[in-house]
């Protein structure tokens, strides 16, 4: 041990100090390697539930409940996702975990009985004579136990025991990624680097810890005794740690440090079973082997002794499994060394008496021991532990039933009946009836088994609380597999035609009719993100940035389209997208005010109404790109003046131009589109696609509507490998063909061999909401504030509401319509009025003459007007000015960058910049008397009143 009064010894100093390494090597290091089981599968999805979770040998799992089963080789499982129970051969099941309830089986009785194979019982010792012991367990009844399987009798109910476990993750705090720590058969397991688990057991300053740890590949852990809520408390705790392939016990404080090597770690799987007696106030920890052999005695004091009640286990860089943790009080007495292989009694006063347990005198409550000194009798109050001679190791057992308080029974399953699991445990005369309601877990023995042969295409069933690999089976001849290769035909007369055969199960079951989820046959590749590209910035606002008379050419055109994988429709075919997400290759013959007339080989339908349609791709082969966010926002902003007559379609040209209006009709040559009460003709061969703009009412005829009531089958949507989708109510699955009906599309059929996913129930709407064309939804422009005269005018009466007011005006330079260059920085000591506008903006054209008139009135006082046009050609700007008979300076904001700097998401927008270069007023929108607002604002700015009023 090293003591010092200087700086505390650092971690690096301890590990790197040669003296410490020499001490460790000189100490005797016993090998503690032992084989472990196989690696552990991942946990199921997070989230509390009142259902149990059954896990199969693969990654499959399902939430539900055990129901009665008369056979011992099968578990019968009822899940809410299935119409009838599933039957799983027990050799296919890995575990069943039950929810934590208030019916937890608490230990009762005077003794804890440890049996061969790791089993544990709590109860009263009724009799022990000859070859058999009789135990009365309040939870399991009276049991006759062969004394050859009885390993230890521990008198636990004396206030000594504080905790016995672990029994799952309940009560523990973990750190790391989700699932960094997982539960396996009640044990706590981690293989993530740096995973930490901690729990406050409220242990006293003097406590006894019995710990079993195991690992599969590499031991590299840190176990700290006596930690608090402050993470720094672990730095001063007594610890078991791994240094240089050795397990060490150590502690470091501000005054001193001590370390002792306990055992050498052999490569590969291993196991550690140690006891730690910790006195936090006096700074002492004794380390004992499982048999009581003293391995270390550390004494490391601290200036300010503190006692903390927690324990923390860290998986540093290997893998670790906490298999046993028992915590009790310690009276400070040092246990005597023991001969671990001999039968003995540990007396309550610390004495150890060697000898065979001859019998138990229940009348006098005495244990009778026969040893070298002859027969001796000890009253119950004199005995703490009775160790019996160990017999040969026990063989494999099919399953173990675990309870949260530490009771464990293993053996072979006999049956499940009347909410009890009946187990035949070796060495126990009676079948043990374990109540299901208090179970924590059933853990099955690890066996290598082959999956059953599936009759159809294998897929992955993903439902709420269910993940099962398997296949759909023929609904006309439902087949029940026996598990040994035989089959029994059962005619399915009614119910859901979606019948699932688990790959690890012995019997198929129909899905519940209202199930939500999907069957995945092929995981679709995630499309790589396209590199960022520069695109024109087009603002959204009180008026649509779409040409009044036709398609407007913008800066680099972009779109928001689905990535189409698999075979593409022929160039003569269009693709119709419905609001449920269906995609149907078709030939559109005509369109009128009611809907679209079409021809398709997918369904029997020839007409689809507008309220069912999301988009129509007239040229599906057109290249897909990503639309700029700002451009999409302005296309989907509904001006206030159009709220009573909103546009119903958005039309994109082959050149990337957009037109927003109402589709009146379409034939083989042209489209008739109504735009602000004017009807325009557009050549059909110039249109790539049409997107329908629906009000926010969801998809028509939802699952709770009349359409669902008319169908008995499950609503499905087939995502086919050619990129198309088809939604219908499935009523038959025969061979590989799933068929059914749709009120919209008529008779439908798909080949399961040609689909990637089959969506079920509400998952259809959930998936449709993520599709590209379903993101196109109109958003009303913000309502303006009231103007002084009661008319509407965006920006309020004084133009002081914007966050830009009072801040320096953003600098910019733009080309002017007359060929000169405008630079805002050159207009110091000048009041500048910026008027953002476009020729297709009705409110802009209404207010421009007013702005021009007012600016002219104040020109002599140093007011200068600059009308900033958004993204239009000089010819179109000139034509608009001529139509309004205006001669005003116009700057050309060709890419919308200046509008973006000034937050012009709605136009018209009028900005007044004071002589100090700061934004003094900002108005959005127009009214019949805007000239009065602007005139009042300019007078105030010229008078020096530029302050925002609260």
CSV table of C-alpha atoms in Angstrom, one decimal, residues 127-429:
chain,number,residue,atom,x,y,z
A,127,UNK,CA,-38.6,-32.0,7.7
A,128,UNK,CA,-35.2,-33.4,6.7
A,129,UNK,CA,-34.6,-37.0,7.4
A,130,UNK,CA,-32.9,-39.7,5.4
A,131,UNK,CA,-32.7,-38.9,1.6
A,132,UNK,CA,-35.4,-36.2,1.5
A,133,UNK,CA,-36.2,-32.7,2.7
A,134,UNK,CA,-39.7,-31.3,2.9
A,135,UNK,CA,-40.1,-27.6,2.2
A,136,UNK,CA,-43.2,-25.5,2.6
A,137,UNK,CA,-43.1,-22.7,0.0
A,138,UNK,CA,-46.0,-20.2,0.3
A,139,UNK,CA,-45.8,-19.6,-3.4
A,140,UNK,CA,-45.3,-23.1,-4.7
A,141,UNK,CA,-46.8,-25.3,-1.9
A,142,UNK,CA,-45.2,-28.3,0.0
A,143,UNK,CA,-42.4,-29.8,-1.9
A,144,UNK,CA,-40.4,-33.0,-1.3
A,145,UNK,CA,-36.8,-32.5,-2.4
A,146,UNK,CA,-34.1,-35.1,-2.8
A,147,UNK,CA,-31.3,-33.9,-0.5
A,148,UNK,CA,-28.8,-34.8,-3.3
A,149,UNK,CA,-29.9,-31.6,-5.1
A,150,UNK,CA,-29.9,-29.5,-2.0
A,151,UNK,CA,-26.8,-27.3,-1.9
A,152,UNK,CA,-27.3,-24.7,0.8
A,153,UNK,CA,-29.8,-23.6,3.4
A,154,UNK,CA,-29.5,-19.9,4.1
A,155,UNK,CA,-31.4,-18.2,7.0
A,156,UNK,CA,-32.2,-15.1,5.1
A,157,UNK,CA,-35.2,-13.7,7.0
A,158,UNK,CA,-33.2,-12.2,9.8
A,159,UNK,CA,-32.9,-8.6,8.5
A,160,UNK,CA,-29.5,-9.5,7.0
A,161,UNK,CA,-30.6,-9.6,3.4
A,162,UNK,CA,-31.0,-6.3,1.6
A,163,UNK,CA,-31.2,-7.4,-2.0
A,164,UNK,CA,-31.1,-10.6,-4.0
A,165,UNK,CA,-30.9,-10.6,-7.8
A,166,UNK,CA,-30.5,-9.3,-10.4
A,167,UNK,CA,-34.0,-9.8,-11.7
A,168,UNK,CA,-34.1,-7.7,-14.8
A,169,UNK,CA,-33.5,-4.0,-15.5
A,170,UNK,CA,-36.4,-2.8,-13.3
A,171,UNK,CA,-35.0,-0.2,-10.9
A,172,UNK,CA,-31.6,0.3,-12.6
A,173,UNK,CA,-30.4,3.4,-14.3
A,174,UNK,CA,-28.5,2.9,-17.5
A,175,UNK,CA,-26.4,5.0,-19.8
A,176,UNK,CA,-25.2,4.6,-23.4
A,177,UNK,CA,-27.3,4.0,-26.5
A,178,UNK,CA,-30.8,2.5,-26.3
A,179,UNK,CA,-30.4,-1.2,-25.5
A,180,UNK,CA,-26.8,-0.8,-24.3
A,181,UNK,CA,-27.9,-2.9,-21.4
A,182,UNK,CA,-30.3,-5.7,-21.9
A,183,UNK,CA,-31.9,-8.4,-19.9
A,184,UNK,CA,-31.4,-12.1,-20.6
A,185,UNK,CA,-33.0,-14.6,-18.3
A,186,UNK,CA,-33.0,-12.1,-15.5
A,187,UNK,CA,-29.2,-11.4,-15.9
A,188,UNK,CA,-28.0,-8.0,-17.0
A,189,UNK,CA,-25.9,-8.0,-20.2
A,190,UNK,CA,-23.8,-5.4,-22.0
A,191,UNK,CA,-21.3,-5.5,-24.9
A,192,UNK,CA,-21.3,-1.8,-25.8
A,193,UNK,CA,-18.2,0.1,-25.0
A,194,UNK,CA,-18.7,2.5,-22.0
A,195,UNK,CA,-22.1,1.2,-21.1
A,196,UNK,CA,-22.9,2.0,-17.4
A,197,UNK,CA,-25.6,0.6,-15.1
A,198,UNK,CA,-26.2,1.9,-11.6
A,199,UNK,CA,-28.7,1.5,-8.8
A,200,UNK,CA,-29.1,2.9,-5.3
A,201,UNK,CA,-29.8,0.0,-2.9
A,202,UNK,CA,-29.7,2.2,0.2
A,203,UNK,CA,-27.0,-0.1,1.7
A,204,UNK,CA,-25.6,0.9,5.1
A,205,UNK,CA,-22.0,1.9,5.7
A,206,UNK,CA,-21.1,-1.7,6.4
A,207,UNK,CA,-22.4,-4.2,3.9
A,208,UNK,CA,-21.7,-7.5,2.3
A,209,UNK,CA,-21.8,-8.0,-1.5
A,210,UNK,CA,-21.8,-11.3,-3.3
A,211,UNK,CA,-21.2,-10.9,-7.0
A,212,UNK,CA,-21.0,-13.2,-10.0
A,213,UNK,CA,-19.9,-11.7,-13.3
A,214,UNK,CA,-19.3,-13.5,-16.6
A,215,UNK,CA,-18.1,-12.6,-20.1
A,216,UNK,CA,-18.1,-14.2,-23.5
A,217,UNK,CA,-15.1,-12.7,-25.3
A,218,UNK,CA,-13.2,-10.2,-23.2
A,219,UNK,CA,-13.3,-9.1,-19.6
A,220,UNK,CA,-12.8,-5.4,-19.2
A,221,UNK,CA,-15.2,-4.0,-16.5
A,222,UNK,CA,-15.3,-1.7,-13.5
A,223,UNK,CA,-17.5,-2.6,-10.5
A,224,UNK,CA,-17.8,0.1,-7.9
A,225,UNK,CA,-19.2,-0.4,-4.3
A,226,UNK,CA,-20.6,2.6,-2.5
A,227,UNK,CA,-21.5,5.2,-5.1
A,228,UNK,CA,-23.9,8.1,-4.9
A,229,UNK,CA,-25.9,10.3,-7.3
A,230,UNK,CA,-22.9,12.5,-8.0
A,231,UNK,CA,-20.9,10.7,-10.8
A,232,UNK,CA,-17.7,11.8,-9.1
A,233,UNK,CA,-18.5,9.6,-6.1
A,234,UNK,CA,-17.4,6.6,-8.1
A,235,UNK,CA,-13.8,7.9,-8.2
A,236,UNK,CA,-13.4,7.3,-4.4
A,237,UNK,CA,-15.4,4.0,-4.3
A,238,UNK,CA,-13.9,0.6,-3.6
A,239,UNK,CA,-13.8,-1.3,-6.9
A,240,UNK,CA,-13.2,-4.5,-8.8
A,241,UNK,CA,-11.4,-3.6,-12.0
A,242,UNK,CA,-9.4,-5.2,-14.8
A,243,UNK,CA,-5.8,-4.3,-15.3
A,244,UNK,CA,-3.3,-6.0,-17.5
A,245,UNK,CA,-5.4,-9.2,-17.8
A,246,UNK,CA,-5.9,-9.4,-14.1
A,247,UNK,CA,-8.9,-8.7,-11.8
A,248,UNK,CA,-7.8,-6.3,-9.1
A,249,UNK,CA,-9.4,-4.7,-6.0
A,250,UNK,CA,-8.5,-1.1,-5.4
A,251,UNK,CA,-9.4,2.3,-4.0
A,252,UNK,CA,-7.9,5.7,-4.4
A,253,UNK,CA,-8.6,8.8,-2.2
A,254,UNK,CA,-7.0,12.2,-1.8
A,255,UNK,CA,-4.7,10.8,0.9
A,256,UNK,CA,-3.7,7.3,-0.3
A,257,UNK,CA,-4.4,4.3,-2.6
A,258,UNK,CA,-4.2,0.6,-2.4
A,259,UNK,CA,-4.5,-2.3,-4.9
A,260,UNK,CA,-4.4,-6.1,-4.8
A,261,UNK,CA,-4.5,-8.5,-7.7
A,262,UNK,CA,-7.3,-11.1,-7.2
A,263,UNK,CA,-7.0,-13.4,-10.2
A,264,UNK,CA,-5.5,-13.8,-13.6
A,265,UNK,CA,-7.9,-13.7,-16.6
A,266,UNK,CA,-7.5,-16.3,-19.3
A,267,UNK,CA,-8.4,-15.5,-22.9
A,268,UNK,CA,-11.9,-16.2,-24.0
A,269,UNK,CA,-15.1,-16.8,-21.9
A,270,UNK,CA,-14.8,-16.5,-18.2
A,271,UNK,CA,-16.5,-16.2,-14.8
A,272,UNK,CA,-15.9,-14.5,-11.5
A,273,UNK,CA,-17.7,-15.2,-8.2
A,274,UNK,CA,-16.4,-13.0,-5.3
A,275,UNK,CA,-17.6,-11.5,-2.0
A,276,UNK,CA,-16.8,-8.0,-0.9
A,277,UNK,CA,-17.2,-6.8,2.7
A,278,UNK,CA,-17.2,-3.0,2.7
A,279,UNK,CA,-16.8,-0.6,5.6
A,280,UNK,CA,-17.1,2.8,4.0
A,281,UNK,CA,-16.7,4.9,7.2
A,282,UNK,CA,-13.5,3.2,8.2
A,283,UNK,CA,-12.2,2.8,4.6
A,284,UNK,CA,-11.9,-0.9,4.5
A,285,UNK,CA,-12.8,-3.7,2.0
A,286,UNK,CA,-12.2,-7.4,2.4
A,287,UNK,CA,-12.5,-9.6,-0.6
A,288,UNK,CA,-13.3,-13.3,-0.3
A,289,UNK,CA,-13.7,-16.1,-2.7
A,290,UNK,CA,-17.2,-17.7,-3.1
A,291,UNK,CA,-16.0,-20.3,-0.6
A,292,UNK,CA,-14.9,-17.7,1.9
A,293,UNK,CA,-11.1,-17.7,1.2
A,294,UNK,CA,-9.6,-14.3,1.9
A,295,UNK,CA,-8.1,-12.8,-1.2
A,296,UNK,CA,-7.6,-9.1,-0.3
A,297,UNK,CA,-7.8,-6.7,2.7
A,298,UNK,CA,-7.7,-3.0,1.5
A,299,UNK,CA,-7.5,-0.2,4.0
A,300,UNK,CA,-7.7,3.3,2.3
A,301,UNK,CA,-9.0,6.1,4.5
A,302,UNK,CA,-10.3,9.5,3.4
A,303,UNK,CA,-10.3,12.9,5.1
A,304,UNK,CA,-14.1,13.2,5.1
A,305,UNK,CA,-15.6,9.7,5.2
A,306,UNK,CA,-19.0,9.3,3.5
A,307,UNK,CA,-21.3,6.3,3.0
A,308,UNK,CA,-23.2,6.0,-0.2
A,309,UNK,CA,-25.8,3.3,-0.9
A,310,UNK,CA,-25.3,2.5,-4.6
A,311,UNK,CA,-23.4,0.2,-6.9
A,312,UNK,CA,-22.2,0.9,-10.4
A,313,UNK,CA,-21.0,-1.5,-13.2
A,314,UNK,CA,-19.2,-0.3,-16.3
A,315,UNK,CA,-18.4,-2.3,-19.4
A,316,UNK,CA,-15.2,-0.6,-20.5
A,317,UNK,CA,-14.3,-2.3,-23.7
A,318,UNK,CA,-15.4,-6.0,-23.5
A,319,UNK,CA,-18.6,-7.7,-22.7
A,320,UNK,CA,-20.1,-8.4,-19.2
A,321,UNK,CA,-23.0,-10.3,-17.7
A,322,UNK,CA,-24.2,-9.7,-14.1
A,323,UNK,CA,-25.5,-13.1,-13.1
A,324,UNK,CA,-25.7,-12.8,-9.3
A,325,UNK,CA,-25.9,-9.9,-6.8
A,326,UNK,CA,-26.7,-10.4,-3.2
A,327,UNK,CA,-26.4,-7.5,-0.7
A,328,UNK,CA,-26.7,-7.9,3.1
A,329,UNK,CA,-25.6,-6.3,6.3
A,330,UNK,CA,-22.1,-6.9,7.7
A,331,UNK,CA,-21.4,-6.8,11.4
A,332,UNK,CA,-17.7,-6.1,10.9
A,333,UNK,CA,-16.5,-9.5,11.9
A,334,UNK,CA,-13.9,-11.1,9.6
A,335,UNK,CA,-15.2,-14.5,8.3
A,336,UNK,CA,-13.0,-17.5,9.0
A,337,UNK,CA,-11.3,-19.3,6.2
A,338,UNK,CA,-13.2,-22.4,5.1
A,339,UNK,CA,-12.7,-25.7,3.3
A,340,UNK,CA,-15.2,-25.0,0.5
A,341,UNK,CA,-15.5,-28.7,-0.5
A,342,UNK,CA,-16.7,-29.8,2.9
A,343,UNK,CA,-20.2,-29.9,4.4
A,344,UNK,CA,-20.5,-27.4,7.3
A,345,UNK,CA,-22.5,-25.0,9.3
A,346,UNK,CA,-21.8,-21.3,9.5
A,347,UNK,CA,-23.0,-20.2,12.9
A,348,UNK,CA,-24.6,-16.8,13.6
A,349,UNK,CA,-21.6,-15.9,15.8
A,350,UNK,CA,-19.1,-16.5,13.0
A,351,UNK,CA,-18.0,-20.0,14.0
A,352,UNK,CA,-17.7,-22.8,11.4
A,353,UNK,CA,-18.6,-26.4,12.3
A,354,UNK,CA,-17.7,-29.1,9.8
A,355,UNK,CA,-19.9,-32.2,9.4
A,356,UNK,CA,-22.7,-33.7,7.5
A,357,UNK,CA,-26.3,-32.5,8.1
A,358,UNK,CA,-27.8,-35.6,9.6
A,359,UNK,CA,-31.4,-34.3,10.0
A,360,UNK,CA,-33.6,-31.5,11.1
A,361,UNK,CA,-35.6,-31.9,14.4
A,362,UNK,CA,-38.7,-29.9,13.6
A,363,UNK,CA,-40.2,-30.4,17.0
A,364,UNK,CA,-37.2,-28.7,18.7
A,365,UNK,CA,-36.2,-26.5,15.7
A,366,UNK,CA,-32.7,-27.9,15.7
A,367,UNK,CA,-30.2,-29.0,13.0
A,368,UNK,CA,-28.4,-32.2,13.8
A,369,UNK,CA,-24.8,-32.4,12.5
A,370,UNK,CA,-22.5,-35.4,12.6
A,371,UNK,CA,-18.8,-34.8,12.3
A,372,UNK,CA,-15.5,-35.7,13.9
A,373,UNK,CA,-16.8,-34.7,17.3
A,374,UNK,CA,-19.9,-36.9,16.9
A,375,UNK,CA,-23.5,-35.6,16.9
A,376,UNK,CA,-24.1,-32.0,17.6
A,377,UNK,CA,-27.3,-30.0,17.7
A,378,UNK,CA,-27.8,-26.4,16.8
A,379,UNK,CA,-30.9,-24.3,17.3
A,380,UNK,CA,-32.3,-22.3,14.4
A,381,UNK,CA,-31.3,-19.0,16.0
A,382,UNK,CA,-27.7,-20.3,16.2
A,383,UNK,CA,-27.4,-21.0,12.4
A,384,UNK,CA,-26.8,-18.7,9.5
A,385,UNK,CA,-25.9,-21.1,6.7
A,386,UNK,CA,-25.9,-24.9,6.2
A,387,UNK,CA,-23.7,-26.1,3.3
A,388,UNK,CA,-24.3,-29.7,2.1
A,389,UNK,CA,-21.9,-31.8,0.1
A,390,UNK,CA,-22.1,-31.3,-3.6
A,391,UNK,CA,-23.1,-34.2,-5.8
A,392,UNK,CA,-22.5,-34.7,-9.5
A,393,UNK,CA,-23.4,-31.7,-11.8
A,394,UNK,CA,-27.0,-31.7,-13.1
A,395,UNK,CA,-27.9,-32.2,-16.7
A,396,UNK,CA,-29.6,-29.8,-19.1
A,397,UNK,CA,-33.1,-28.6,-18.3
A,398,UNK,CA,-35.6,-27.4,-20.8
A,399,UNK,CA,-36.6,-24.2,-19.1
A,400,UNK,CA,-36.3,-22.1,-16.0
A,401,UNK,CA,-39.0,-20.0,-14.3
A,402,UNK,CA,-37.7,-16.8,-12.7
A,403,UNK,CA,-39.4,-14.5,-10.2
A,404,UNK,CA,-38.4,-11.0,-9.5
A,405,UNK,CA,-37.6,-11.7,-5.8
A,406,UNK,CA,-35.1,-14.4,-6.6
A,407,UNK,CA,-37.2,-17.7,-6.7
A,408,UNK,CA,-36.0,-19.9,-9.6
A,409,UNK,CA,-37.3,-23.3,-10.7
A,410,UNK,CA,-36.0,-25.3,-13.7
A,411,UNK,CA,-36.9,-28.5,-15.3
A,412,UNK,CA,-39.1,-29.9,-18.1
A,413,UNK,CA,-42.4,-28.3,-19.1
A,414,UNK,CA,-45.4,-30.5,-18.4
A,415,UNK,CA,-48.3,-28.2,-19.3
A,416,UNK,CA,-49.8,-24.7,-19.0
A,417,UNK,CA,-53.1,-24.9,-17.2
A,418,UNK,CA,-55.2,-22.6,-15.0
A,419,UNK,CA,-52.7,-19.7,-15.2
A,420,UNK,CA,-49.9,-21.9,-13.9
A,421,UNK,CA,-46.9,-23.4,-15.5
A,422,UNK,CA,-46.4,-27.0,-14.5
A,423,UNK,CA,-42.7,-28.0,-14.3
A,424,UNK,CA,-41.1,-31.4,-13.5
A,425,UNK,CA,-37.9,-30.4,-11.8
A,426,UNK,CA,-35.2,-33.1,-11.2
A,427,UNK,CA,-34.9,-33.9,-7.5
A,428,UNK,CA,-38.4,-32.6,-6.6
A,429,UNK,CA,-41.0,-35.3,-6.2
